[in-house]
Amino acid sequence: EKGYETGEHAPGLKLGGCGAYKAAHHIIKTHAKVWHSYNNTWRREQRGMVGISLTSGWGEPVDPHSQTDRDAAERYIQFHLGWFANPIYRGDYPEVMKNYVGKKSAQQGLGTSRLPTFSVQEKTYIKGTSDFLGIGHFTTRYVLQKNFPFLQVSSYHTDHDLAELVDPNWPAPGPKWLYSVPWGFRRLLNFIKTQYGNPLIYVTENGMSETVQCHQLCDEWRIQYLKGYINEILKALNDGVNVKGYTAWSLLDKFEWNKGFSERFGLYHIDFKNKNKPRYPKASVDYYKKIISANGFPNPREVMS
């Protein structure tokens, strides 16, 4: 969306309400082609695995007793995670995406939906092309129904008719978008288990950034974030979710999309102004080392049930 619709990220194209859907369509078909290439040529010899890594927040209904809000939260997940995961695990785009984008396209007077379609052959070719699911997850939103007025140029952002809210009590020490909401991760992982047949999962990205430089390297908030989210993964494991591994994001401060070096996700602080780019461990390094050494929480009393 940001690369092919809003133009906020590279390659900076502003292709109306079609660009994001077209780009995703190509990604999904290309992914399937790579999976089949490996499956047919190398798997027998190498016995490796090919998966895909998808990033998604969790959408929680503002009012869990409201069917309208529950439907809006479902759309949030389907328009984020389901957009890519549903074709790979179930053979086609989520029904709610097809319905909403199709309806909005018809209102615009378009002859066909802005969401591309897969042929029968493509659906068969794509379905099942993931030996594991990589999951990047950072935060959660409360979701409710919001009807956008009829727009001559609809967009991915307005197609799902929902609004996102946050709880002001959620910790947010980093950028405005990243609130620490650990319980959302367990719900997302259980959604994946139910929706896609309990696939093998590797957590490929999970972490907290800071926008102000932490000169004392005392990133207590990152320690609390890691503790909370890893604890929720442990709960998901107890729920029967098939999580095989976890990767914290990220080892080092680095170049972060259009934020450059100003947004820091690293466990290690990098002095970018110094020619040699020296690295300094933040407090979270020592904490995370202990988790790795123990393959879990070193002190069982830290784990909240």
PDB file of C-alpha atoms in Angstrom:
ATOM      1  CA  GLU A   1       0.000   0.000   0.000  1.00  0.00           C
ATOM      2  CA  LYS A   2       2.724   2.460   0.930  1.00  0.00           C
ATOM      3  CA  GLY A   3       4.868   1.585  -2.084  1.00  0.00           C
ATOM      4  CA  TYR A   4       2.208   1.371  -4.789  1.00  0.00           C
ATOM      5  CA  GLU A   5      -0.775   3.358  -3.528  1.00  0.00           C
ATOM      6  CA  THR A   6       0.193   6.207  -1.226  1.00  0.00           C
ATOM      7  CA  GLY A   7       3.760   6.451  -2.582  1.00  0.00           C
ATOM      8  CA  GLU A   8       5.066   6.946   0.955  1.00  0.00           C
ATOM      9  CA  HIS A   9       7.703   4.195   0.544  1.00  0.00           C
ATOM     10  CA  ALA A  10       9.808   3.107  -2.417  1.00  0.00           C
ATOM     11  CA  PRO A  11       9.160   2.830  -5.330  1.00  0.00           C
ATOM     12  CA  GLY A  12       6.906   5.824  -4.522  1.00  0.00           C
ATOM     13  CA  LEU A  13       4.089   5.076  -6.968  1.00  0.00           C
ATOM     14  CA  LYS A  14       0.601   6.548  -6.449  1.00  0.00           C
ATOM     15  CA  LEU A  15      -1.580   4.131  -8.363  1.00  0.00           C
ATOM     16  CA  GLY A  16      -4.983   4.955  -6.908  1.00  0.00           C
ATOM     17  CA  GLY A  17      -7.103   2.161  -5.487  1.00  0.00           C
ATOM     18  CA  CYS A  18      -5.523  -0.516  -7.694  1.00  0.00           C
ATOM     19  CA  GLY A  19      -1.769  -0.369  -7.082  1.00  0.00           C
ATOM     20  CA  ALA A  20      -1.585  -2.194  -3.751  1.00  0.00           C
ATOM     21  CA  TYR A  21      -3.864  -5.005  -4.926  1.00  0.00           C
ATOM     22  CA  LYS A  22      -1.929  -5.498  -8.166  1.00  0.00           C
ATOM     23  CA  ALA A  23       1.431  -5.541  -6.352  1.00  0.00           C
ATOM     24  CA  ALA A  24       0.129  -8.084  -3.810  1.00  0.00           C
ATOM     25  CA  HIS A  25      -1.307 -10.242  -6.593  1.00  0.00           C
ATOM     26  CA  HIS A  26       2.124 -10.463  -8.227  1.00  0.00           C
ATOM     27  CA  ILE A  27       3.829 -11.170  -4.883  1.00  0.00           C
ATOM     28  CA  ILE A  28       1.490 -14.093  -4.153  1.00  0.00           C
ATOM     29  CA  LYS A  29       1.892 -15.639  -7.621  1.00  0.00           C
ATOM     30  CA  THR A  30       5.672 -15.153  -7.557  1.00  0.00           C
ATOM     31  CA  HIS A  31       5.903 -16.692  -4.097  1.00  0.00           C
ATOM     32  CA  ALA A  32       4.037 -19.760  -5.365  1.00  0.00           C
ATOM     33  CA  LYS A  33       6.376 -20.053  -8.341  1.00  0.00           C
ATOM     34  CA  VAL A  34       9.444 -19.967  -6.090  1.00  0.00           C
ATOM     35  CA  TRP A  35       7.929 -22.577  -3.746  1.00  0.00           C
ATOM     36  CA  HIS A  36       7.200 -24.935  -6.666  1.00  0.00           C
ATOM     37  CA  SER A  37      10.660 -24.344  -8.111  1.00  0.00           C
ATOM     38  CA  TYR A  38      12.261 -25.393  -4.832  1.00  0.00           C
ATOM     39  CA  ASN A  39       9.813 -28.246  -4.335  1.00  0.00           C
ATOM     40  CA  ASN A  40      10.499 -29.724  -7.764  1.00  0.00           C
ATOM     41  CA  THR A  41      14.243 -29.112  -8.009  1.00  0.00           C
ATOM     42  CA  TRP A  42      15.920 -28.971  -4.621  1.00  0.00           C
ATOM     43  CA  ARG A  43      13.735 -30.300  -1.828  1.00  0.00           C
ATOM     44  CA  ARG A  44      14.582 -33.993  -2.226  1.00  0.00           C
ATOM     45  CA  GLU A  45      18.310 -33.263  -2.066  1.00  0.00           C
ATOM     46  CA  GLN A  46      18.390 -30.422   0.484  1.00  0.00           C
ATOM     47  CA  ARG A  47      15.306 -31.189   2.595  1.00  0.00           C
ATOM     48  CA  GLY A  48      14.803 -27.485   3.221  1.00  0.00           C
ATOM     49  CA  MET A  49      11.648 -25.477   3.780  1.00  0.00           C
ATOM     50  CA  VAL A  50      10.182 -22.500   1.950  1.00  0.00           C
ATOM     51  CA  GLY A  51       7.672 -20.230   3.656  1.00  0.00           C
ATOM     52  CA  ILE A  52       6.455 -16.668   3.586  1.00  0.00           C
ATOM     53  CA  SER A  53       6.730 -13.987   6.270  1.00  0.00           C
ATOM     54  CA  LEU A  54       3.664 -11.779   6.742  1.00  0.00           C
ATOM     55  CA  THR A  55       3.305  -8.863   9.128  1.00  0.00           C
ATOM     56  CA  SER A  56      -0.022  -8.165  10.799  1.00  0.00           C
ATOM     57  CA  GLY A  57      -1.411  -6.378  13.809  1.00  0.00           C
ATOM     58  CA  TRP A  58      -4.367  -7.730  15.753  1.00  0.00           C
ATOM     59  CA  GLY A  59      -7.802  -6.108  15.481  1.00  0.00           C
ATOM     60  CA  GLU A  60     -10.006  -6.300  18.586  1.00  0.00           C
ATOM     61  CA  PRO A  61     -13.670  -5.220  18.412  1.00  0.00           C
ATOM     62  CA  VAL A  62     -14.379  -2.072  20.453  1.00  0.00           C
ATOM     63  CA  ASP A  63     -17.552  -3.726  21.734  1.00  0.00           C
ATOM     64  CA  PRO A  64     -17.138  -7.526  21.743  1.00  0.00           C
ATOM     65  CA  HIS A  65     -20.928  -7.867  22.154  1.00  0.00           C
ATOM     66  CA  SER A  66     -21.602  -5.889  18.952  1.00  0.00           C
ATOM     67  CA  GLN A  67     -21.826  -8.030  15.810  1.00  0.00           C
ATOM     68  CA  THR A  68     -21.006  -4.914  13.756  1.00  0.00           C
ATOM     69  CA  ASP A  69     -17.769  -4.344  15.667  1.00  0.00           C
ATOM     70  CA  ARG A  70     -16.879  -8.050  15.551  1.00  0.00           C
ATOM     71  CA  ASP A  71     -17.379  -8.020  11.774  1.00  0.00           C
ATOM     72  CA  ALA A  72     -15.199  -4.894  11.486  1.00  0.00           C
ATOM     73  CA  ALA A  73     -12.414  -6.565  13.517  1.00  0.00           C
ATOM     74  CA  GLU A  74     -12.653  -9.639  11.276  1.00  0.00           C
ATOM     75  CA  ARG A  75     -12.279  -7.390   8.215  1.00  0.00           C
ATOM     76  CA  TYR A  76      -9.218  -5.761   9.778  1.00  0.00           C
ATOM     77  CA  ILE A  77      -7.467  -9.130  10.026  1.00  0.00           C
ATOM     78  CA  GLN A  78      -8.646 -10.363   6.624  1.00  0.00           C
ATOM     79  CA  PHE A  79      -7.526  -7.164   4.856  1.00  0.00           C
ATOM     80  CA  HIS A  80      -4.085  -7.449   6.506  1.00  0.00           C
ATOM     81  CA  LEU A  81      -3.072 -11.054   7.170  1.00  0.00           C
ATOM     82  CA  GLY A  82      -5.789 -12.822   5.161  1.00  0.00           C
ATOM     83  CA  TRP A  83      -4.986 -10.835   2.015  1.00  0.00           C
ATOM     84  CA  PHE A  84      -1.830 -12.956   1.585  1.00  0.00           C
ATOM     85  CA  ALA A  85      -2.379 -15.945   3.869  1.00  0.00           C
ATOM     86  CA  ASN A  86      -5.824 -16.918   2.589  1.00  0.00           C
ATOM     87  CA  PRO A  87      -4.704 -17.578  -1.022  1.00  0.00           C
ATOM     88  CA  ILE A  88      -1.706 -19.572   0.240  1.00  0.00           C
ATOM     89  CA  TYR A  89      -3.579 -21.655   2.804  1.00  0.00           C
ATOM     90  CA  ARG A  90      -7.118 -21.718   1.395  1.00  0.00           C
ATOM     91  CA  GLY A  91      -6.739 -20.995  -2.304  1.00  0.00           C
ATOM     92  CA  ASP A  92      -8.256 -17.525  -2.765  1.00  0.00           C
ATOM     93  CA  TYR A  93      -8.651 -14.037  -1.350  1.00  0.00           C
ATOM     94  CA  PRO A  94     -10.898 -13.776   1.732  1.00  0.00           C
ATOM     95  CA  GLU A  95     -14.586 -13.581   0.808  1.00  0.00           C
ATOM     96  CA  VAL A  96     -14.996 -10.338   2.749  1.00  0.00           C
ATOM     97  CA  MET A  97     -12.221  -8.695   0.693  1.00  0.00           C
ATOM     98  CA  LYS A  98     -13.801  -9.824  -2.568  1.00  0.00           C
ATOM     99  CA  ASN A  99     -17.205  -8.566  -1.422  1.00  0.00           C
ATOM    100  CA  TYR A 100     -16.096  -5.177  -0.128  1.00  0.00           C
ATOM    101  CA  VAL A 101     -13.664  -4.276  -2.929  1.00  0.00           C
ATOM    102  CA  GLY A 102     -16.133  -5.589  -5.520  1.00  0.00           C
ATOM    103  CA  LYS A 103     -18.981  -3.522  -4.069  1.00  0.00           C
ATOM    104  CA  LYS A 104     -16.878  -0.338  -3.908  1.00  0.00           C
ATOM    105  CA  SER A 105     -15.616  -0.909  -7.458  1.00  0.00           C
ATOM    106  CA  ALA A 106     -19.195  -1.267  -8.724  1.00  0.00           C
ATOM    107  CA  GLN A 107     -20.176   1.967  -6.941  1.00  0.00           C
ATOM    108  CA  GLN A 108     -17.369   3.686  -8.824  1.00  0.00           C
ATOM    109  CA  GLY A 109     -18.847   2.446 -12.081  1.00  0.00           C
ATOM    110  CA  LEU A 110     -15.965   0.075 -12.789  1.00  0.00           C
ATOM    111  CA  GLY A 111     -16.743  -2.968 -14.893  1.00  0.00           C
ATOM    112  CA  THR A 112     -14.549  -5.262 -12.797  1.00  0.00           C
ATOM    113  CA  SER A 113     -13.309  -5.286  -9.219  1.00  0.00           C
ATOM    114  CA  ARG A 114     -10.105  -3.466  -8.353  1.00  0.00           C
ATOM    115  CA  LEU A 115      -9.112  -6.666  -6.517  1.00  0.00           C
ATOM    116  CA  PRO A 116      -7.646  -8.972  -9.204  1.00  0.00           C
ATOM    117  CA  THR A 117      -8.931 -12.536  -9.528  1.00  0.00           C
ATOM    118  CA  PHE A 118      -7.049 -15.823  -9.646  1.00  0.00           C
ATOM    119  CA  SER A 119      -7.889 -18.360 -12.329  1.00  0.00           C
ATOM    120  CA  VAL A 120      -8.884 -21.862 -11.228  1.00  0.00           C
ATOM    121  CA  GLN A 121      -5.412 -23.086 -12.227  1.00  0.00           C
ATOM    122  CA  GLU A 122      -3.716 -20.279 -10.269  1.00  0.00           C
ATOM    123  CA  LYS A 123      -5.754 -21.054  -7.126  1.00  0.00           C
ATOM    124  CA  THR A 124      -4.652 -24.688  -7.260  1.00  0.00           C
ATOM    125  CA  TYR A 125      -1.050 -23.684  -7.984  1.00  0.00           C
ATOM    126  CA  ILE A 126      -0.929 -21.214  -5.052  1.00  0.00           C
ATOM    127  CA  LYS A 127      -2.749 -23.235  -2.403  1.00  0.00           C
ATOM    128  CA  GLY A 128      -0.387 -25.049  -0.037  1.00  0.00           C
ATOM    129  CA  THR A 129       2.785 -23.205  -1.082  1.00  0.00           C
ATOM    130  CA  SER A 130       4.162 -22.622   2.408  1.00  0.00           C
ATOM    131  CA  ASP A 131       6.033 -25.087   4.605  1.00  0.00           C
ATOM    132  CA  PHE A 132       5.838 -22.604   7.481  1.00  0.00           C
ATOM    133  CA  LEU A 133       4.311 -19.216   8.165  1.00  0.00           C
ATOM    134  CA  GLY A 134       6.604 -16.422   9.294  1.00  0.00           C
ATOM    135  CA  ILE A 135       4.790 -13.826  11.407  1.00  0.00           C
ATOM    136  CA  GLY A 136       5.877 -10.276  12.072  1.00  0.00           C
ATOM    137  CA  HIS A 137       3.773  -8.687  14.792  1.00  0.00           C
ATOM    138  CA  PHE A 138       4.157  -5.452  16.734  1.00  0.00           C
ATOM    139  CA  THR A 139       0.876  -4.017  17.984  1.00  0.00           C
ATOM    140  CA  THR A 140      -2.925  -4.111  18.266  1.00  0.00           C
ATOM    141  CA  ARG A 141      -5.846  -1.803  17.460  1.00  0.00           C
ATOM    142  CA  TYR A 142      -9.410  -1.576  18.653  1.00  0.00           C
ATOM    143  CA  VAL A 143     -11.658  -1.675  15.599  1.00  0.00           C
ATOM    144  CA  LEU A 144     -15.182  -0.472  14.863  1.00  0.00           C
ATOM    145  CA  GLN A 145     -17.392   0.010  11.827  1.00  0.00           C
ATOM    146  CA  LYS A 146     -16.937   3.255   9.908  1.00  0.00           C
ATOM    147  CA  ASN A 147     -18.732   3.899   6.648  1.00  0.00           C
ATOM    148  CA  PHE A 148     -16.617   6.051   4.376  1.00  0.00           C
ATOM    149  CA  PRO A 149     -18.674   8.361   2.150  1.00  0.00           C
ATOM    150  CA  PHE A 150     -18.901   7.347  -1.487  1.00  0.00           C
ATOM    151  CA  LEU A 151     -15.573   8.210  -3.063  1.00  0.00           C
ATOM    152  CA  GLN A 152     -14.957   8.416  -6.779  1.00  0.00           C
ATOM    153  CA  VAL A 153     -11.421   7.165  -6.088  1.00  0.00           C
ATOM    154  CA  SER A 154     -11.566   4.514  -3.388  1.00  0.00           C
ATOM    155  CA  SER A 155      -8.406   3.151  -1.820  1.00  0.00           C
ATOM    156  CA  TYR A 156      -7.194   0.127   0.086  1.00  0.00           C
ATOM    157  CA  HIS A 157      -7.435   2.265   3.220  1.00  0.00           C
ATOM    158  CA  THR A 158     -11.142   3.051   2.758  1.00  0.00           C
ATOM    159  CA  ASP A 159     -12.245  -0.253   1.216  1.00  0.00           C
ATOM    160  CA  HIS A 160     -12.706  -2.066   4.537  1.00  0.00           C
ATOM    161  CA  ASP A 161     -15.085   0.496   6.151  1.00  0.00           C
ATOM    162  CA  LEU A 162     -13.522   0.528   9.598  1.00  0.00           C
ATOM    163  CA  ALA A 163     -11.840   2.856  12.058  1.00  0.00           C
ATOM    164  CA  GLU A 164      -8.909   2.023  14.329  1.00  0.00           C
ATOM    165  CA  LEU A 165      -8.623   3.213  17.919  1.00  0.00           C
ATOM    166  CA  VAL A 166      -6.035   2.824  20.667  1.00  0.00           C
ATOM    167  CA  ASP A 167      -6.299   2.762  24.436  1.00  0.00           C
ATOM    168  CA  PRO A 168      -4.413   5.813  25.798  1.00  0.00           C
ATOM    169  CA  ASN A 169      -3.275   3.629  28.713  1.00  0.00           C
ATOM    170  CA  TRP A 170      -1.319   1.307  26.410  1.00  0.00           C
ATOM    171  CA  PRO A 171       2.440   1.962  26.732  1.00  0.00           C
ATOM    172  CA  ALA A 172       3.847   3.684  23.653  1.00  0.00           C
ATOM    173  CA  PRO A 173       7.455   4.746  24.308  1.00  0.00           C
ATOM    174  CA  GLY A 174       8.423   4.662  20.644  1.00  0.00           C
ATOM    175  CA  PRO A 175       6.671   5.914  17.505  1.00  0.00           C
ATOM    176  CA  LYS A 176       2.981   6.886  17.495  1.00  0.00           C
ATOM    177  CA  TRP A 177       1.875   3.654  15.793  1.00  0.00           C
ATOM    178  CA  LEU A 178       3.570   1.158  18.133  1.00  0.00           C
ATOM    179  CA  TYR A 179       1.635   0.497  21.335  1.00  0.00           C
ATOM    180  CA  SER A 180       2.594  -2.396  23.589  1.00  0.00           C
ATOM    181  CA  VAL A 181      -0.439  -4.732  23.731  1.00  0.00           C
ATOM    182  CA  PRO A 182       0.925  -8.227  24.434  1.00  0.00           C
ATOM    183  CA  TRP A 183      -2.457  -9.996  24.706  1.00  0.00           C
ATOM    184  CA  GLY A 184      -3.171  -9.203  21.040  1.00  0.00           C
ATOM    185  CA  PHE A 185      -0.353 -11.529  19.969  1.00  0.00           C
ATOM    186  CA  ARG A 186      -1.890 -14.583  21.619  1.00  0.00           C
ATOM    187  CA  ARG A 187      -5.201 -13.828  19.908  1.00  0.00           C
ATOM    188  CA  LEU A 188      -3.513 -13.404  16.525  1.00  0.00           C
ATOM    189  CA  LEU A 189      -1.633 -16.702  16.908  1.00  0.00           C
ATOM    190  CA  ASN A 190      -4.840 -18.520  17.859  1.00  0.00           C
ATOM    191  CA  PHE A 191      -6.614 -16.960  14.871  1.00  0.00           C
ATOM    192  CA  ILE A 192      -3.889 -18.373  12.597  1.00  0.00           C
ATOM    193  CA  LYS A 193      -4.247 -21.796  14.233  1.00  0.00           C
ATOM    194  CA  THR A 194      -8.014 -21.851  13.666  1.00  0.00           C
ATOM    195  CA  GLN A 195      -8.095 -20.177  10.264  1.00  0.00           C
ATOM    196  CA  TYR A 196      -5.228 -21.930   8.481  1.00  0.00           C
ATOM    197  CA  GLY A 197      -5.106 -25.422   9.984  1.00  0.00           C
ATOM    198  CA  ASN A 198      -2.499 -24.790  12.703  1.00  0.00           C
ATOM    199  CA  PRO A 199       0.527 -24.236  10.436  1.00  0.00           C
ATOM    200  CA  LEU A 200       4.120 -24.307  11.639  1.00  0.00           C
ATOM    201  CA  ILE A 201       4.898 -20.723  12.755  1.00  0.00           C
ATOM    202  CA  TYR A 202       8.160 -18.842  13.161  1.00  0.00           C
ATOM    203  CA  VAL A 203       7.912 -15.373  14.690  1.00  0.00           C
ATOM    204  CA  THR A 204      10.151 -13.456  12.300  1.00  0.00           C
ATOM    205  CA  GLU A 205       9.739  -9.921  13.697  1.00  0.00           C
ATOM    206  CA  ASN A 206       8.651  -8.648  17.097  1.00  0.00           C
ATOM    207  CA  GLY A 207      10.063  -5.663  18.927  1.00  0.00           C
ATOM    208  CA  MET A 208       9.810  -2.079  20.114  1.00  0.00           C
ATOM    209  CA  SER A 209      11.531   1.034  18.815  1.00  0.00           C
ATOM    210  CA  GLU A 210      12.442   4.327  20.381  1.00  0.00           C
ATOM    211  CA  THR A 211      12.377   7.650  18.587  1.00  0.00           C
ATOM    212  CA  VAL A 212      14.483   9.504  21.161  1.00  0.00           C
ATOM    213  CA  GLN A 213      18.079   8.442  21.632  1.00  0.00           C
ATOM    214  CA  CYS A 214      18.547   6.516  24.847  1.00  0.00           C
ATOM    215  CA  HIS A 215      22.014   7.743  25.850  1.00  0.00           C
ATOM    216  CA  GLN A 216      21.935   5.829  29.139  1.00  0.00           C
ATOM    217  CA  LEU A 217      21.025   2.647  27.179  1.00  0.00           C
ATOM    218  CA  CYS A 218      18.368   1.945  29.825  1.00  0.00           C
ATOM    219  CA  ASP A 219      15.580   0.625  27.606  1.00  0.00           C
ATOM    220  CA  GLU A 220      13.402  -0.768  30.395  1.00  0.00           C
ATOM    221  CA  TRP A 221      10.322  -0.385  28.188  1.00  0.00           C
ATOM    222  CA  ARG A 222      11.833  -2.766  25.605  1.00  0.00           C
ATOM    223  CA  ILE A 223      12.488  -5.324  28.350  1.00  0.00           C
ATOM    224  CA  GLN A 224       8.837  -5.065  29.435  1.00  0.00           C
ATOM    225  CA  TYR A 225       7.688  -5.344  25.814  1.00  0.00           C
ATOM    226  CA  LEU A 226       9.782  -8.476  25.163  1.00  0.00           C
ATOM    227  CA  LYS A 227       8.707 -10.029  28.454  1.00  0.00           C
ATOM    228  CA  GLY A 228       5.024  -9.379  27.742  1.00  0.00           C
ATOM    229  CA  TYR A 229       5.010 -10.591  24.141  1.00  0.00           C
ATOM    230  CA  ILE A 230       7.166 -13.686  24.704  1.00  0.00           C
ATOM    231  CA  ASN A 231       4.925 -14.598  27.640  1.00  0.00           C
ATOM    232  CA  GLU A 232       1.868 -14.416  25.361  1.00  0.00           C
ATOM    233  CA  ILE A 233       3.625 -16.717  22.850  1.00  0.00           C
ATOM    234  CA  LEU A 234       4.128 -19.198  25.703  1.00  0.00           C
ATOM    235  CA  LYS A 235       0.396 -19.006  26.433  1.00  0.00           C
ATOM    236  CA  ALA A 236      -0.326 -19.595  22.732  1.00  0.00           C
ATOM    237  CA  LEU A 237       1.937 -22.667  22.848  1.00  0.00           C
ATOM    238  CA  ASN A 238      -0.175 -23.944  25.747  1.00  0.00           C
ATOM    239  CA  ASP A 239      -3.250 -23.286  23.581  1.00  0.00           C
ATOM    240  CA  GLY A 240      -1.781 -25.711  21.037  1.00  0.00           C
ATOM    241  CA  VAL A 241      -0.475 -23.147  18.530  1.00  0.00           C
ATOM    242  CA  ASN A 242       2.462 -24.586  16.585  1.00  0.00           C
ATOM    243  CA  VAL A 243       5.098 -21.875  17.230  1.00  0.00           C
ATOM    244  CA  LYS A 244       8.576 -23.241  16.541  1.00  0.00           C
ATOM    245  CA  GLY A 245      10.823 -20.218  16.957  1.00  0.00           C
ATOM    246  CA  TYR A 246      11.061 -16.549  17.872  1.00  0.00           C
ATOM    247  CA  THR A 247      13.186 -13.708  16.481  1.00  0.00           C
ATOM    248  CA  ALA A 248      13.393 -10.339  18.230  1.00  0.00           C
ATOM    249  CA  TRP A 249      13.413  -7.292  15.960  1.00  0.00           C
ATOM    250  CA  SER A 250      16.138  -6.195  15.793  1.00  0.00           C
ATOM    251  CA  LEU A 251      19.749  -6.908  16.723  1.00  0.00           C
ATOM    252  CA  LEU A 252      21.030  -3.434  15.759  1.00  0.00           C
ATOM    253  CA  ASP A 253      19.668   0.045  15.213  1.00  0.00           C
ATOM    254  CA  LYS A 254      19.407   0.374  11.436  1.00  0.00           C
ATOM    255  CA  PHE A 255      17.874   2.183   8.482  1.00  0.00           C
ATOM    256  CA  GLU A 256      14.098   2.098   9.039  1.00  0.00           C
ATOM    257  CA  TRP A 257      12.126   2.749   5.826  1.00  0.00           C
ATOM    258  CA  ASN A 258      11.334   6.451   5.383  1.00  0.00           C
ATOM    259  CA  LYS A 259      12.286   7.151   9.022  1.00  0.00           C
ATOM    260  CA  GLY A 260      15.939   6.620   8.197  1.00  0.00           C
ATOM    261  CA  PHE A 261      18.112   6.216  11.287  1.00  0.00           C
ATOM    262  CA  SER A 262      15.741   8.157  13.574  1.00  0.00           C
ATOM    263  CA  GLU A 263      13.627   5.164  14.633  1.00  0.00           C
ATOM    264  CA  ARG A 264      15.684   2.632  16.601  1.00  0.00           C
ATOM    265  CA  PHE A 265      14.568  -0.970  17.048  1.00  0.00           C
ATOM    266  CA  GLY A 266      17.981  -2.337  18.018  1.00  0.00           C
ATOM    267  CA  LEU A 267      19.030  -4.212  21.113  1.00  0.00           C
ATOM    268  CA  TYR A 268      22.380  -2.562  20.332  1.00  0.00           C
ATOM    269  CA  HIS A 269      22.701   1.225  20.079  1.00  0.00           C
ATOM    270  CA  ILE A 270      24.663   2.399  17.033  1.00  0.00           C
ATOM    271  CA  ASP A 271      26.436   5.760  17.020  1.00  0.00           C
ATOM    272  CA  PHE A 272      25.708   6.698  13.414  1.00  0.00           C
ATOM    273  CA  LYS A 273      27.580   9.999  13.695  1.00  0.00           C
ATOM    274  CA  ASN A 274      30.859   8.205  14.377  1.00  0.00           C
ATOM    275  CA  LYS A 275      32.719   7.075  11.255  1.00  0.00           C
ATOM    276  CA  ASN A 276      33.309   3.603  12.732  1.00  0.00           C
ATOM    277  CA  LYS A 277      29.639   3.195  13.828  1.00  0.00           C
ATOM    278  CA  PRO A 278      30.458   1.765  17.295  1.00  0.00           C
ATOM    279  CA  ARG A 279      27.852  -0.508  18.912  1.00  0.00           C
ATOM    280  CA  TYR A 280      26.755  -0.329  22.540  1.00  0.00           C
ATOM    281  CA  PRO A 281      24.548  -2.936  24.242  1.00  0.00           C
ATOM    282  CA  LYS A 282      21.317  -1.568  25.693  1.00  0.00           C
ATOM    283  CA  ALA A 283      19.945  -3.034  28.934  1.00  0.00           C
ATOM    284  CA  SER A 284      17.647  -5.302  26.886  1.00  0.00           C
ATOM    285  CA  VAL A 285      20.704  -7.204  25.586  1.00  0.00           C
ATOM    286  CA  ASP A 286      21.479  -8.683  28.988  1.00  0.00           C
ATOM    287  CA  TYR A 287      17.811  -9.527  29.574  1.00  0.00           C
ATOM    288  CA  TYR A 288      17.396 -11.196  26.177  1.00  0.00           C
ATOM    289  CA  LYS A 289      20.658 -13.145  26.622  1.00  0.00           C
ATOM    290  CA  LYS A 290      19.211 -14.664  29.793  1.00  0.00           C
ATOM    291  CA  ILE A 291      16.024 -15.681  27.982  1.00  0.00           C
ATOM    292  CA  ILE A 292      18.069 -17.317  25.208  1.00  0.00           C
ATOM    293  CA  SER A 293      20.294 -19.145  27.713  1.00  0.00           C
ATOM    294  CA  ALA A 294      17.296 -20.497  29.618  1.00  0.00           C
ATOM    295  CA  ASN A 295      15.247 -21.071  26.428  1.00  0.00           C
ATOM    296  CA  GLY A 296      12.491 -19.272  28.342  1.00  0.00           C
ATOM    297  CA  PHE A 297      12.133 -17.064  31.371  1.00  0.00           C
ATOM    298  CA  PRO A 298      15.034 -17.662  33.809  1.00  0.00           C
ATOM    299  CA  ASN A 299      12.756 -16.946  36.766  1.00  0.00           C
ATOM    300  CA  PRO A 300       9.440 -18.864  36.561  1.00  0.00           C
ATOM    301  CA  ARG A 301       7.814 -16.251  38.802  1.00  0.00           C
ATOM    302  CA  GLU A 302       8.156 -13.739  35.957  1.00  0.00           C
ATOM    303  CA  VAL A 303       5.615 -15.663  33.918  1.00  0.00           C
ATOM    304  CA  MET A 304       2.071 -14.430  34.309  1.00  0.00           C
ATOM    305  CA  SER A 305      -0.578 -17.093  33.725  1.00  0.00           C
TER     306      SER A 305
END
